[in-house]
Amino acid sequence: MYEVYSFFKSVEKVLFGIYDFFLARCLVRVMKRNLEVFEKLGKEWGVSFKENIEKIRTMREVDKLVTARLNGFETTDNYYRKTSLGKRLMKIKVPSLLFSALDDPVI
């Protein structure tokens, strides 16, 4: 629970990937509206957003093209591993209450 990689693996399976596809395409629409900004980032990274944006079908592909790089991670797997709460959850010093539903398709 609370592992980013596991989250995306489960999202890919929910409703045969429709949920994953929908989330990814929503972000693609945002990227298209801000294509000038993303193209500028792409030049720094050596990537053409214009060429790659229509190929995006999953959240993992969004993370590979944008999120991991934007946050300074070399790979998507490295991004997932480093940003997951996992074992760090037990190190929280402040009393916390986390909720998740038994029937939540994602968590």
PDB file of N, CA and C in Angstrom:
ATOM      1  N   MET A   1       0.841  -1.174   0.000  1.00  0.00           N
ATOM      2  CA  MET A   1       0.000   0.000   0.000  1.00  0.00           C
ATOM      3  C   MET A   1       0.893   1.247   0.000  1.00  0.00           C
ATOM      4  N   TYR A   2       0.446   2.292  -0.637  1.00  0.00           N
ATOM      5  CA  TYR A   2       1.139   3.571  -0.717  1.00  0.00           C
ATOM      6  C   TYR A   2       2.459   3.488  -1.472  1.00  0.00           C
ATOM      7  N   GLU A   3       2.539   2.593  -2.409  1.00  0.00           N
ATOM      8  CA  GLU A   3       3.690   2.482  -3.294  1.00  0.00           C
ATOM      9  C   GLU A   3       3.259   2.981  -4.669  1.00  0.00           C
ATOM     10  N   VAL A   4       3.987   3.932  -5.227  1.00  0.00           N
ATOM     11  CA  VAL A   4       3.608   4.532  -6.508  1.00  0.00           C
ATOM     12  C   VAL A   4       3.575   3.493  -7.621  1.00  0.00           C
ATOM     13  N   TYR A   5       4.578   2.605  -7.660  1.00  0.00           N
ATOM     14  CA  TYR A   5       4.632   1.594  -8.711  1.00  0.00           C
ATOM     15  C   TYR A   5       3.408   0.686  -8.644  1.00  0.00           C
ATOM     16  N   SER A   6       3.048   0.252  -7.448  1.00  0.00           N
ATOM     17  CA  SER A   6       1.863  -0.598  -7.278  1.00  0.00           C
ATOM     18  C   SER A   6       0.600   0.132  -7.692  1.00  0.00           C
ATOM     19  N   PHE A   7       0.559   1.422  -7.371  1.00  0.00           N
ATOM     20  CA  PHE A   7      -0.583   2.251  -7.754  1.00  0.00           C
ATOM     21  C   PHE A   7      -0.791   2.206  -9.263  1.00  0.00           C
ATOM     22  N   PHE A   8       0.263   2.440 -10.022  1.00  0.00           N
ATOM     23  CA  PHE A   8       0.109   2.473 -11.468  1.00  0.00           C
ATOM     24  C   PHE A   8      -0.159   1.094 -12.060  1.00  0.00           C
ATOM     25  N   LYS A   9       0.390   0.070 -11.438  1.00  0.00           N
ATOM     26  CA  LYS A   9       0.086  -1.289 -11.902  1.00  0.00           C
ATOM     27  C   LYS A   9      -1.400  -1.580 -11.734  1.00  0.00           C
ATOM     28  N   SER A  10      -1.980  -1.151 -10.609  1.00  0.00           N
ATOM     29  CA  SER A  10      -3.405  -1.416 -10.385  1.00  0.00           C
ATOM     30  C   SER A  10      -4.271  -0.531 -11.285  1.00  0.00           C
ATOM     31  N   VAL A  11      -3.850   0.707 -11.516  1.00  0.00           N
ATOM     32  CA  VAL A  11      -4.608   1.606 -12.397  1.00  0.00           C
ATOM     33  C   VAL A  11      -4.656   1.037 -13.812  1.00  0.00           C
ATOM     34  N   GLU A  12      -3.561   0.432 -14.257  1.00  0.00           N
ATOM     35  CA  GLU A  12      -3.517  -0.144 -15.601  1.00  0.00           C
ATOM     36  C   GLU A  12      -4.534  -1.273 -15.759  1.00  0.00           C
ATOM     37  N   LYS A  13      -4.894  -1.918 -14.657  1.00  0.00           N
ATOM     38  CA  LYS A  13      -5.814  -3.059 -14.722  1.00  0.00           C
ATOM     39  C   LYS A  13      -7.278  -2.657 -14.537  1.00  0.00           C
ATOM     40  N   VAL A  14      -7.535  -1.540 -13.865  1.00  0.00           N
ATOM     41  CA  VAL A  14      -8.905  -1.128 -13.574  1.00  0.00           C
ATOM     42  C   VAL A  14      -9.667  -0.892 -14.874  1.00  0.00           C
ATOM     43  N   LEU A  15     -10.789  -1.577 -14.992  1.00  0.00           N
ATOM     44  CA  LEU A  15     -11.627  -1.471 -16.192  1.00  0.00           C
ATOM     45  C   LEU A  15     -10.817  -1.623 -17.473  1.00  0.00           C
ATOM     46  N   PHE A  16      -9.909  -2.579 -17.469  1.00  0.00           N
ATOM     47  CA  PHE A  16      -9.084  -2.889 -18.638  1.00  0.00           C
ATOM     48  C   PHE A  16      -8.249  -1.693 -19.102  1.00  0.00           C
ATOM     49  N   GLY A  17      -7.834  -0.855 -18.167  1.00  0.00           N
ATOM     50  CA  GLY A  17      -6.969   0.273 -18.499  1.00  0.00           C
ATOM     51  C   GLY A  17      -7.696   1.542 -18.911  1.00  0.00           C
ATOM     52  N   ILE A  18      -9.019   1.512 -18.893  1.00  0.00           N
ATOM     53  CA  ILE A  18      -9.790   2.691 -19.312  1.00  0.00           C
ATOM     54  C   ILE A  18      -9.519   3.858 -18.373  1.00  0.00           C
ATOM     55  N   TYR A  19      -9.463   3.597 -17.077  1.00  0.00           N
ATOM     56  CA  TYR A  19      -9.195   4.630 -16.076  1.00  0.00           C
ATOM     57  C   TYR A  19      -7.820   5.265 -16.321  1.00  0.00           C
ATOM     58  N   ASP A  20      -6.824   4.424 -16.543  1.00  0.00           N
ATOM     59  CA  ASP A  20      -5.460   4.867 -16.815  1.00  0.00           C
ATOM     60  C   ASP A  20      -5.425   5.719 -18.081  1.00  0.00           C
ATOM     61  N   PHE A  21      -6.074   5.245 -19.122  1.00  0.00           N
ATOM     62  CA  PHE A  21      -6.129   5.958 -20.401  1.00  0.00           C
ATOM     63  C   PHE A  21      -6.800   7.322 -20.217  1.00  0.00           C
ATOM     64  N   PHE A  22      -7.912   7.351 -19.482  1.00  0.00           N
ATOM     65  CA  PHE A  22      -8.645   8.595 -19.254  1.00  0.00           C
ATOM     66  C   PHE A  22      -7.775   9.617 -18.521  1.00  0.00           C
ATOM     67  N   LEU A  23      -7.100   9.199 -17.445  1.00  0.00           N
ATOM     68  CA  LEU A  23      -6.220  10.105 -16.707  1.00  0.00           C
ATOM     69  C   LEU A  23      -5.102  10.646 -17.596  1.00  0.00           C
ATOM     70  N   ALA A  24      -4.500   9.762 -18.362  1.00  0.00           N
ATOM     71  CA  ALA A  24      -3.403  10.169 -19.247  1.00  0.00           C
ATOM     72  C   ALA A  24      -3.889  11.162 -20.300  1.00  0.00           C
ATOM     73  N   ARG A  25      -5.025  10.884 -20.899  1.00  0.00           N
ATOM     74  CA  ARG A  25      -5.533  11.777 -21.951  1.00  0.00           C
ATOM     75  C   ARG A  25      -5.947  13.136 -21.381  1.00  0.00           C
ATOM     76  N   CYS A  26      -6.409  13.171 -20.147  1.00  0.00           N
ATOM     77  CA  CYS A  26      -6.713  14.458 -19.498  1.00  0.00           C
ATOM     78  C   CYS A  26      -5.436  15.295 -19.370  1.00  0.00           C
ATOM     79  N   LEU A  27      -4.355  14.657 -18.973  1.00  0.00           N
ATOM     80  CA  LEU A  27      -3.086  15.369 -18.862  1.00  0.00           C
ATOM     81  C   LEU A  27      -2.548  15.786 -20.228  1.00  0.00           C
ATOM     82  N   VAL A  28      -2.796  14.966 -21.237  1.00  0.00           N
ATOM     83  CA  VAL A  28      -2.381  15.321 -22.597  1.00  0.00           C
ATOM     84  C   VAL A  28      -3.090  16.594 -23.042  1.00  0.00           C
ATOM     85  N   ARG A  29      -4.365  16.710 -22.712  1.00  0.00           N
ATOM     86  CA  ARG A  29      -5.107  17.938 -23.068  1.00  0.00           C
ATOM     87  C   ARG A  29      -4.483  19.166 -22.402  1.00  0.00           C
ATOM     88  N   VAL A  30      -4.089  19.010 -21.156  1.00  0.00           N
ATOM     89  CA  VAL A  30      -3.427  20.115 -20.448  1.00  0.00           C
ATOM     90  C   VAL A  30      -2.105  20.452 -21.141  1.00  0.00           C
ATOM     91  N   MET A  31      -1.351  19.424 -21.502  1.00  0.00           N
ATOM     92  CA  MET A  31      -0.075  19.646 -22.182  1.00  0.00           C
ATOM     93  C   MET A  31      -0.270  20.338 -23.526  1.00  0.00           C
ATOM     94  N   LYS A  32      -1.313  19.958 -24.237  1.00  0.00           N
ATOM     95  CA  LYS A  32      -1.581  20.581 -25.533  1.00  0.00           C
ATOM     96  C   LYS A  32      -1.891  22.066 -25.373  1.00  0.00           C
ATOM     97  N   ARG A  33      -2.655  22.394 -24.346  1.00  0.00           N
ATOM     98  CA  ARG A  33      -2.998  23.803 -24.093  1.00  0.00           C
ATOM     99  C   ARG A  33      -1.760  24.618 -23.732  1.00  0.00           C
ATOM    100  N   ASN A  34      -0.754  23.938 -23.218  1.00  0.00           N
ATOM    101  CA  ASN A  34       0.487  24.598 -22.798  1.00  0.00           C
ATOM    102  C   ASN A  34       1.686  24.092 -23.599  1.00  0.00           C
ATOM    103  N   LEU A  35       1.441  23.757 -24.847  1.00  0.00           N
ATOM    104  CA  LEU A  35       2.465  23.130 -25.682  1.00  0.00           C
ATOM    105  C   LEU A  35       3.733  23.967 -25.781  1.00  0.00           C
ATOM    106  N   GLU A  36       3.592  25.274 -25.826  1.00  0.00           N
ATOM    107  CA  GLU A  36       4.764  26.153 -25.931  1.00  0.00           C
ATOM    108  C   GLU A  36       5.702  25.941 -24.740  1.00  0.00           C
ATOM    109  N   VAL A  37       5.133  25.852 -23.549  1.00  0.00           N
ATOM    110  CA  VAL A  37       5.930  25.635 -22.331  1.00  0.00           C
ATOM    111  C   VAL A  37       6.595  24.264 -22.385  1.00  0.00           C
ATOM    112  N   PHE A  38       5.834  23.254 -22.777  1.00  0.00           N
ATOM    113  CA  PHE A  38       6.377  21.898 -22.826  1.00  0.00           C
ATOM    114  C   PHE A  38       7.429  21.741 -23.919  1.00  0.00           C
ATOM    115  N   GLU A  39       7.256  22.428 -25.034  1.00  0.00           N
ATOM    116  CA  GLU A  39       8.269  22.380 -26.097  1.00  0.00           C
ATOM    117  C   GLU A  39       9.577  22.998 -25.619  1.00  0.00           C
ATOM    118  N   LYS A  40       9.472  24.059 -24.826  1.00  0.00           N
ATOM    119  CA  LYS A  40      10.666  24.694 -24.264  1.00  0.00           C
ATOM    120  C   LYS A  40      11.395  23.718 -23.338  1.00  0.00           C
ATOM    121  N   LEU A  41      10.631  23.029 -22.475  1.00  0.00           N
ATOM    122  CA  LEU A  41      11.225  22.008 -21.607  1.00  0.00           C
ATOM    123  C   LEU A  41      11.830  20.888 -22.446  1.00  0.00           C
ATOM    124  N   GLY A  42      11.096  20.496 -23.475  1.00  0.00           N
ATOM    125  CA  GLY A  42      11.563  19.419 -24.341  1.00  0.00           C
ATOM    126  C   GLY A  42      12.896  19.721 -24.988  1.00  0.00           C
ATOM    127  N   LYS A  43      13.117  20.964 -25.374  1.00  0.00           N
ATOM    128  CA  LYS A  43      14.406  21.347 -25.972  1.00  0.00           C
ATOM    129  C   LYS A  43      15.539  21.138 -24.979  1.00  0.00           C
ATOM    130  N   GLU A  44      15.276  21.465 -23.713  1.00  0.00           N
ATOM    131  CA  GLU A  44      16.286  21.258 -22.666  1.00  0.00           C
ATOM    132  C   GLU A  44      16.576  19.769 -22.478  1.00  0.00           C
ATOM    133  N   TRP A  45      15.553  18.939 -22.629  1.00  0.00           N
ATOM    134  CA  TRP A  45      15.687  17.500 -22.409  1.00  0.00           C
ATOM    135  C   TRP A  45      16.007  16.725 -23.684  1.00  0.00           C
ATOM    136  N   GLY A  46      15.982  17.399 -24.819  1.00  0.00           N
ATOM    137  CA  GLY A  46      16.222  16.727 -26.092  1.00  0.00           C
ATOM    138  C   GLY A  46      15.038  15.881 -26.547  1.00  0.00           C
ATOM    139  N   VAL A  47      13.822  16.347 -26.227  1.00  0.00           N
ATOM    140  CA  VAL A  47      12.601  15.616 -26.558  1.00  0.00           C
ATOM    141  C   VAL A  47      11.634  16.554 -27.265  1.00  0.00           C
ATOM    142  N   SER A  48      10.957  16.057 -28.283  1.00  0.00           N
ATOM    143  CA  SER A  48       9.928  16.855 -28.945  1.00  0.00           C
ATOM    144  C   SER A  48       8.559  16.437 -28.423  1.00  0.00           C
ATOM    145  N   PHE A  49       7.924  17.326 -27.696  1.00  0.00           N
ATOM    146  CA  PHE A  49       6.591  17.029 -27.176  1.00  0.00           C
ATOM    147  C   PHE A  49       5.588  16.926 -28.314  1.00  0.00           C
ATOM    148  N   LYS A  50       5.750  17.772 -29.297  1.00  0.00           N
ATOM    149  CA  LYS A  50       4.837  17.765 -30.435  1.00  0.00           C
ATOM    150  C   LYS A  50       4.784  16.374 -31.074  1.00  0.00           C
ATOM    151  N   GLU A  51       5.935  15.729 -31.181  1.00  0.00           N
ATOM    152  CA  GLU A  51       6.016  14.398 -31.795  1.00  0.00           C
ATOM    153  C   GLU A  51       5.516  13.298 -30.867  1.00  0.00           C
ATOM    154  N   ASN A  52       5.696  13.468 -29.575  1.00  0.00           N
ATOM    155  CA  ASN A  52       5.404  12.392 -28.611  1.00  0.00           C
ATOM    156  C   ASN A  52       4.056  12.485 -27.928  1.00  0.00           C
ATOM    157  N   ILE A  53       3.461  13.651 -27.901  1.00  0.00           N
ATOM    158  CA  ILE A  53       2.254  13.869 -27.104  1.00  0.00           C
ATOM    159  C   ILE A  53       1.072  12.996 -27.548  1.00  0.00           C
ATOM    160  N   GLU A  54       0.926  12.772 -28.825  1.00  0.00           N
ATOM    161  CA  GLU A  54      -0.197  11.966 -29.315  1.00  0.00           C
ATOM    162  C   GLU A  54      -0.006  10.473 -29.077  1.00  0.00           C
ATOM    163  N   LYS A  55       1.215  10.065 -28.779  1.00  0.00           N
ATOM    164  CA  LYS A  55       1.506   8.651 -28.527  1.00  0.00           C
ATOM    165  C   LYS A  55       1.152   8.231 -27.097  1.00  0.00           C
ATOM    166  N   ILE A  56       0.956   9.211 -26.217  1.00  0.00           N
ATOM    167  CA  ILE A  56       0.702   8.918 -24.802  1.00  0.00           C
ATOM    168  C   ILE A  56      -0.658   8.244 -24.621  1.00  0.00           C
ATOM    169  N   ARG A  57      -0.639   7.076 -23.967  1.00  0.00           N
ATOM    170  CA  ARG A  57      -1.864   6.323 -23.695  1.00  0.00           C
ATOM    171  C   ARG A  57      -2.014   5.947 -22.230  1.00  0.00           C
ATOM    172  N   THR A  58      -0.919   6.060 -21.454  1.00  0.00           N
ATOM    173  CA  THR A  58      -0.959   5.646 -20.050  1.00  0.00           C
ATOM    174  C   THR A  58      -0.294   6.699 -19.163  1.00  0.00           C
ATOM    175  N   MET A  59      -0.588   6.625 -17.879  1.00  0.00           N
ATOM    176  CA  MET A  59       0.041   7.526 -16.921  1.00  0.00           C
ATOM    177  C   MET A  59       1.540   7.262 -16.836  1.00  0.00           C
ATOM    178  N   ARG A  60       1.924   6.027 -16.998  1.00  0.00           N
ATOM    179  CA  ARG A  60       3.354   5.697 -16.986  1.00  0.00           C
ATOM    180  C   ARG A  60       4.073   6.428 -18.114  1.00  0.00           C
ATOM    181  N   GLU A  61       3.431   6.531 -19.271  1.00  0.00           N
ATOM    182  CA  GLU A  61       4.026   7.253 -20.392  1.00  0.00           C
ATOM    183  C   GLU A  61       4.109   8.755 -20.104  1.00  0.00           C
ATOM    184  N   VAL A  62       3.112   9.300 -19.403  1.00  0.00           N
ATOM    185  CA  VAL A  62       3.159  10.707 -18.980  1.00  0.00           C
ATOM    186  C   VAL A  62       4.344  10.903 -18.039  1.00  0.00           C
ATOM    187  N   ASP A  63       4.486   9.989 -17.082  1.00  0.00           N
ATOM    188  CA  ASP A  63       5.585  10.088 -16.131  1.00  0.00           C
ATOM    189  C   ASP A  63       6.941   9.952 -16.816  1.00  0.00           C
ATOM    190  N   LYS A  64       7.016   9.089 -17.812  1.00  0.00           N
ATOM    191  CA  LYS A  64       8.276   8.896 -18.533  1.00  0.00           C
ATOM    192  C   LYS A  64       8.651  10.149 -19.320  1.00  0.00           C
ATOM    193  N   LEU A  65       7.676  10.736 -19.982  1.00  0.00           N
ATOM    194  CA  LEU A  65       7.942  11.902 -20.830  1.00  0.00           C
ATOM    195  C   LEU A  65       8.119  13.176 -20.012  1.00  0.00           C
ATOM    196  N   VAL A  66       7.331  13.333 -18.935  1.00  0.00           N
ATOM    197  CA  VAL A  66       7.315  14.611 -18.219  1.00  0.00           C
ATOM    198  C   VAL A  66       7.704  14.509 -16.744  1.00  0.00           C
ATOM    199  N   THR A  67       6.894  13.824 -15.960  1.00  0.00           N
ATOM    200  CA  THR A  67       6.976  13.908 -14.497  1.00  0.00           C
ATOM    201  C   THR A  67       8.349  13.534 -13.940  1.00  0.00           C
ATOM    202  N   ALA A  68       8.880  12.396 -14.347  1.00  0.00           N
ATOM    203  CA  ALA A  68      10.178  11.959 -13.816  1.00  0.00           C
ATOM    204  C   ALA A  68      11.266  12.971 -14.163  1.00  0.00           C
ATOM    205  N   ARG A  69      11.302  13.401 -15.406  1.00  0.00           N
ATOM    206  CA  ARG A  69      12.328  14.361 -15.835  1.00  0.00           C
ATOM    207  C   ARG A  69      12.166  15.707 -15.147  1.00  0.00           C
ATOM    208  N   LEU A  70      10.930  16.168 -15.060  1.00  0.00           N
ATOM    209  CA  LEU A  70      10.653  17.460 -14.446  1.00  0.00           C
ATOM    210  C   LEU A  70      11.113  17.508 -12.996  1.00  0.00           C
ATOM    211  N   ASN A  71      11.109  16.348 -12.343  1.00  0.00           N
ATOM    212  CA  ASN A  71      11.506  16.269 -10.943  1.00  0.00           C
ATOM    213  C   ASN A  71      12.926  15.750 -10.742  1.00  0.00           C
ATOM    214  N   GLY A  72      13.683  15.686 -11.827  1.00  0.00           N
ATOM    215  CA  GLY A  72      15.099  15.353 -11.735  1.00  0.00           C
ATOM    216  C   GLY A  72      15.441  13.879 -11.638  1.00  0.00           C
ATOM    217  N   PHE A  73      14.513  12.995 -12.000  1.00  0.00           N
ATOM    218  CA  PHE A  73      14.781  11.557 -11.953  1.00  0.00           C
ATOM    219  C   PHE A  73      15.212  11.062 -13.331  1.00  0.00           C
ATOM    220  N   GLU A  74      16.173  10.141 -13.351  1.00  0.00           N
ATOM    221  CA  GLU A  74      16.686   9.614 -14.610  1.00  0.00           C
ATOM    222  C   GLU A  74      15.703   8.686 -15.303  1.00  0.00           C
ATOM    223  N   THR A  75      14.983   7.910 -14.521  1.00  0.00           N
ATOM    224  CA  THR A  75      14.044   6.954 -15.103  1.00  0.00           C
ATOM    225  C   THR A  75      12.706   7.012 -14.365  1.00  0.00           C
ATOM    226  N   THR A  76      11.691   6.465 -15.009  1.00  0.00           N
ATOM    227  CA  THR A  76      10.370   6.403 -14.400  1.00  0.00           C
ATOM    228  C   THR A  76      10.388   5.479 -13.188  1.00  0.00           C
ATOM    229  N   ASP A  77      11.051   4.336 -13.304  1.00  0.00           N
ATOM    230  CA  ASP A  77      11.131   3.403 -12.178  1.00  0.00           C
ATOM    231  C   ASP A  77      11.830   4.041 -10.981  1.00  0.00           C
ATOM    232  N   ASN A  78      12.885   4.801 -11.246  1.00  0.00           N
ATOM    233  CA  ASN A  78      13.595   5.498 -10.178  1.00  0.00           C
ATOM    234  C   ASN A  78      12.674   6.512  -9.515  1.00  0.00           C
ATOM    235  N   TYR A  79      11.896   7.221 -10.306  1.00  0.00           N
ATOM    236  CA  TYR A  79      10.920   8.188  -9.788  1.00  0.00           C
ATOM    237  C   TYR A  79       9.898   7.491  -8.886  1.00  0.00           C
ATOM    238  N   TYR A  80       9.339   6.368  -9.354  1.00  0.00           N
ATOM    239  CA  TYR A  80       8.358   5.636  -8.557  1.00  0.00           C
ATOM    240  C   TYR A  80       8.967   5.141  -7.247  1.00  0.00           C
ATOM    241  N   ARG A  81      10.168   4.597  -7.332  1.00  0.00           N
ATOM    242  CA  ARG A  81      10.828   4.037  -6.150  1.00  0.00           C
ATOM    243  C   ARG A  81      11.120   5.128  -5.111  1.00  0.00           C
ATOM    244  N   LYS A  82      11.631   6.251  -5.555  1.00  0.00           N
ATOM    245  CA  LYS A  82      12.038   7.315  -4.627  1.00  0.00           C
ATOM    246  C   LYS A  82      10.861   8.107  -4.059  1.00  0.00           C
ATOM    247  N   THR A  83       9.728   8.139  -4.759  1.00  0.00           N
ATOM    248  CA  THR A  83       8.597   8.944  -4.277  1.00  0.00           C
ATOM    249  C   THR A  83       7.546   8.134  -3.524  1.00  0.00           C
ATOM    250  N   SER A  84       7.718   6.839  -3.457  1.00  0.00           N
ATOM    251  CA  SER A  84       6.769   5.996  -2.735  1.00  0.00           C
ATOM    252  C   SER A  84       6.938   6.158  -1.232  1.00  0.00           C
ATOM    253  N   LEU A  85       5.826   6.178  -0.535  1.00  0.00           N
ATOM    254  CA  LEU A  85       5.870   6.279   0.929  1.00  0.00           C
ATOM    255  C   LEU A  85       6.392   4.995   1.553  1.00  0.00           C
ATOM    256  N   GLY A  86       5.843   3.893   1.083  1.00  0.00           N
ATOM    257  CA  GLY A  86       6.259   2.572   1.539  1.00  0.00           C
ATOM    258  C   GLY A  86       6.786   2.507   2.954  1.00  0.00           C
ATOM    259  N   LYS A  87       8.068   2.217   3.105  1.00  0.00           N
ATOM    260  CA  LYS A  87       8.703   2.018   4.407  1.00  0.00           C
ATOM    261  C   LYS A  87       8.835   3.313   5.208  1.00  0.00           C
ATOM    262  N   ARG A  88       8.770   4.453   4.537  1.00  0.00           N
ATOM    263  CA  ARG A  88       8.890   5.732   5.248  1.00  0.00           C
ATOM    264  C   ARG A  88       7.635   6.061   6.057  1.00  0.00           C
ATOM    265  N   LEU A  89       6.546   5.428   5.720  1.00  0.00           N
ATOM    266  CA  LEU A  89       5.287   5.678   6.412  1.00  0.00           C
ATOM    267  C   LEU A  89       5.414   5.438   7.914  1.00  0.00           C
ATOM    268  N   MET A  90       6.154   4.425   8.283  1.00  0.00           N
ATOM    269  CA  MET A  90       6.321   4.076   9.699  1.00  0.00           C
ATOM    270  C   MET A  90       7.215   5.072  10.441  1.00  0.00           C
ATOM    271  N   LYS A  91       7.923   5.913   9.710  1.00  0.00           N
ATOM    272  CA  LYS A  91       8.836   6.877  10.330  1.00  0.00           C
ATOM    273  C   LYS A  91       8.172   8.220  10.632  1.00  0.00           C
ATOM    274  N   ILE A  92       6.909   8.366  10.308  1.00  0.00           N
ATOM    275  CA  ILE A  92       6.196   9.615  10.579  1.00  0.00           C
ATOM    276  C   ILE A  92       6.095   9.792  12.087  1.00  0.00           C
ATOM    277  N   LYS A  93       6.552  10.925  12.582  1.00  0.00           N
ATOM    278  CA  LYS A  93       6.577  11.189  14.023  1.00  0.00           C
ATOM    279  C   LYS A  93       5.276  11.811  14.529  1.00  0.00           C
ATOM    280  N   VAL A  94       4.573  12.526  13.661  1.00  0.00           N
ATOM    281  CA  VAL A  94       3.330  13.199  14.040  1.00  0.00           C
ATOM    282  C   VAL A  94       2.172  12.213  13.879  1.00  0.00           C
ATOM    283  N   PRO A  95       1.322  12.077  14.891  1.00  0.00           N
ATOM    284  CA  PRO A  95       0.175  11.179  14.748  1.00  0.00           C
ATOM    285  C   PRO A  95      -0.625  11.519  13.488  1.00  0.00           C
ATOM    286  N   SER A  96      -0.890  10.520  12.677  1.00  0.00           N
ATOM    287  CA  SER A  96      -1.571  10.721  11.399  1.00  0.00           C
ATOM    288  C   SER A  96      -2.652   9.675  11.208  1.00  0.00           C
ATOM    289  N   LEU A  97      -3.651  10.031  10.464  1.00  0.00           N
ATOM    290  CA  LEU A  97      -4.728   9.110  10.150  1.00  0.00           C
ATOM    291  C   LEU A  97      -4.868   9.052   8.634  1.00  0.00           C
ATOM    292  N   LEU A  98      -4.689   7.867   8.076  1.00  0.00           N
ATOM    293  CA  LEU A  98      -4.790   7.683   6.629  1.00  0.00           C
ATOM    294  C   LEU A  98      -6.024   6.853   6.323  1.00  0.00           C
ATOM    295  N   PHE A  99      -6.744   7.253   5.308  1.00  0.00           N
ATOM    296  CA  PHE A  99      -7.954   6.544   4.902  1.00  0.00           C
ATOM    297  C   PHE A  99      -7.754   5.914   3.534  1.00  0.00           C
ATOM    298  N   SER A 100      -8.271   4.740   3.376  1.00  0.00           N
ATOM    299  CA  SER A 100      -8.393   4.134   2.059  1.00  0.00           C
ATOM    300  C   SER A 100      -9.555   3.155   2.117  1.00  0.00           C
ATOM    301  N   ALA A 101     -10.288   3.065   1.024  1.00  0.00           N
ATOM    302  CA  ALA A 101     -11.464   2.206   0.978  1.00  0.00           C
ATOM    303  C   ALA A 101     -11.072   0.798   0.555  1.00  0.00           C
ATOM    304  N   LEU A 102     -11.708  -0.195   1.120  1.00  0.00           N
ATOM    305  CA  LEU A 102     -11.450  -1.578   0.740  1.00  0.00           C
ATOM    306  C   LEU A 102     -11.758  -1.825  -0.732  1.00  0.00           C
ATOM    307  N   ASP A 103     -12.745  -1.114  -1.257  1.00  0.00           N
ATOM    308  CA  ASP A 103     -13.129  -1.333  -2.649  1.00  0.00           C
ATOM    309  C   ASP A 103     -12.528  -0.293  -3.607  1.00  0.00           C
ATOM    310  N   ASP A 104     -11.521   0.459  -3.138  1.00  0.00           N
ATOM    311  CA  ASP A 104     -10.866   1.435  -4.001  1.00  0.00           C
ATOM    312  C   ASP A 104     -10.054   0.670  -5.056  1.00  0.00           C
ATOM    313  N   PRO A 105     -10.311   0.909  -6.331  1.00  0.00           N
ATOM    314  CA  PRO A 105      -9.625   0.165  -7.366  1.00  0.00           C
ATOM    315  C   PRO A 105      -8.153   0.548  -7.515  1.00  0.00           C
ATOM    316  N   VAL A 106      -7.745   1.620  -6.869  1.00  0.00           N
ATOM    317  CA  VAL A 106      -6.396   2.120  -7.057  1.00  0.00           C
ATOM    318  C   VAL A 106      -5.469   1.780  -5.905  1.00  0.00           C
ATOM    319  N   ILE A 107      -5.919   1.932  -4.692  1.00  0.00           N
ATOM    320  CA  ILE A 107      -5.042   1.707  -3.524  1.00  0.00           C
ATOM    321  C   ILE A 107      -5.088   0.252  -3.114  1.00  0.00           C
TER     322      ILE A 107
END
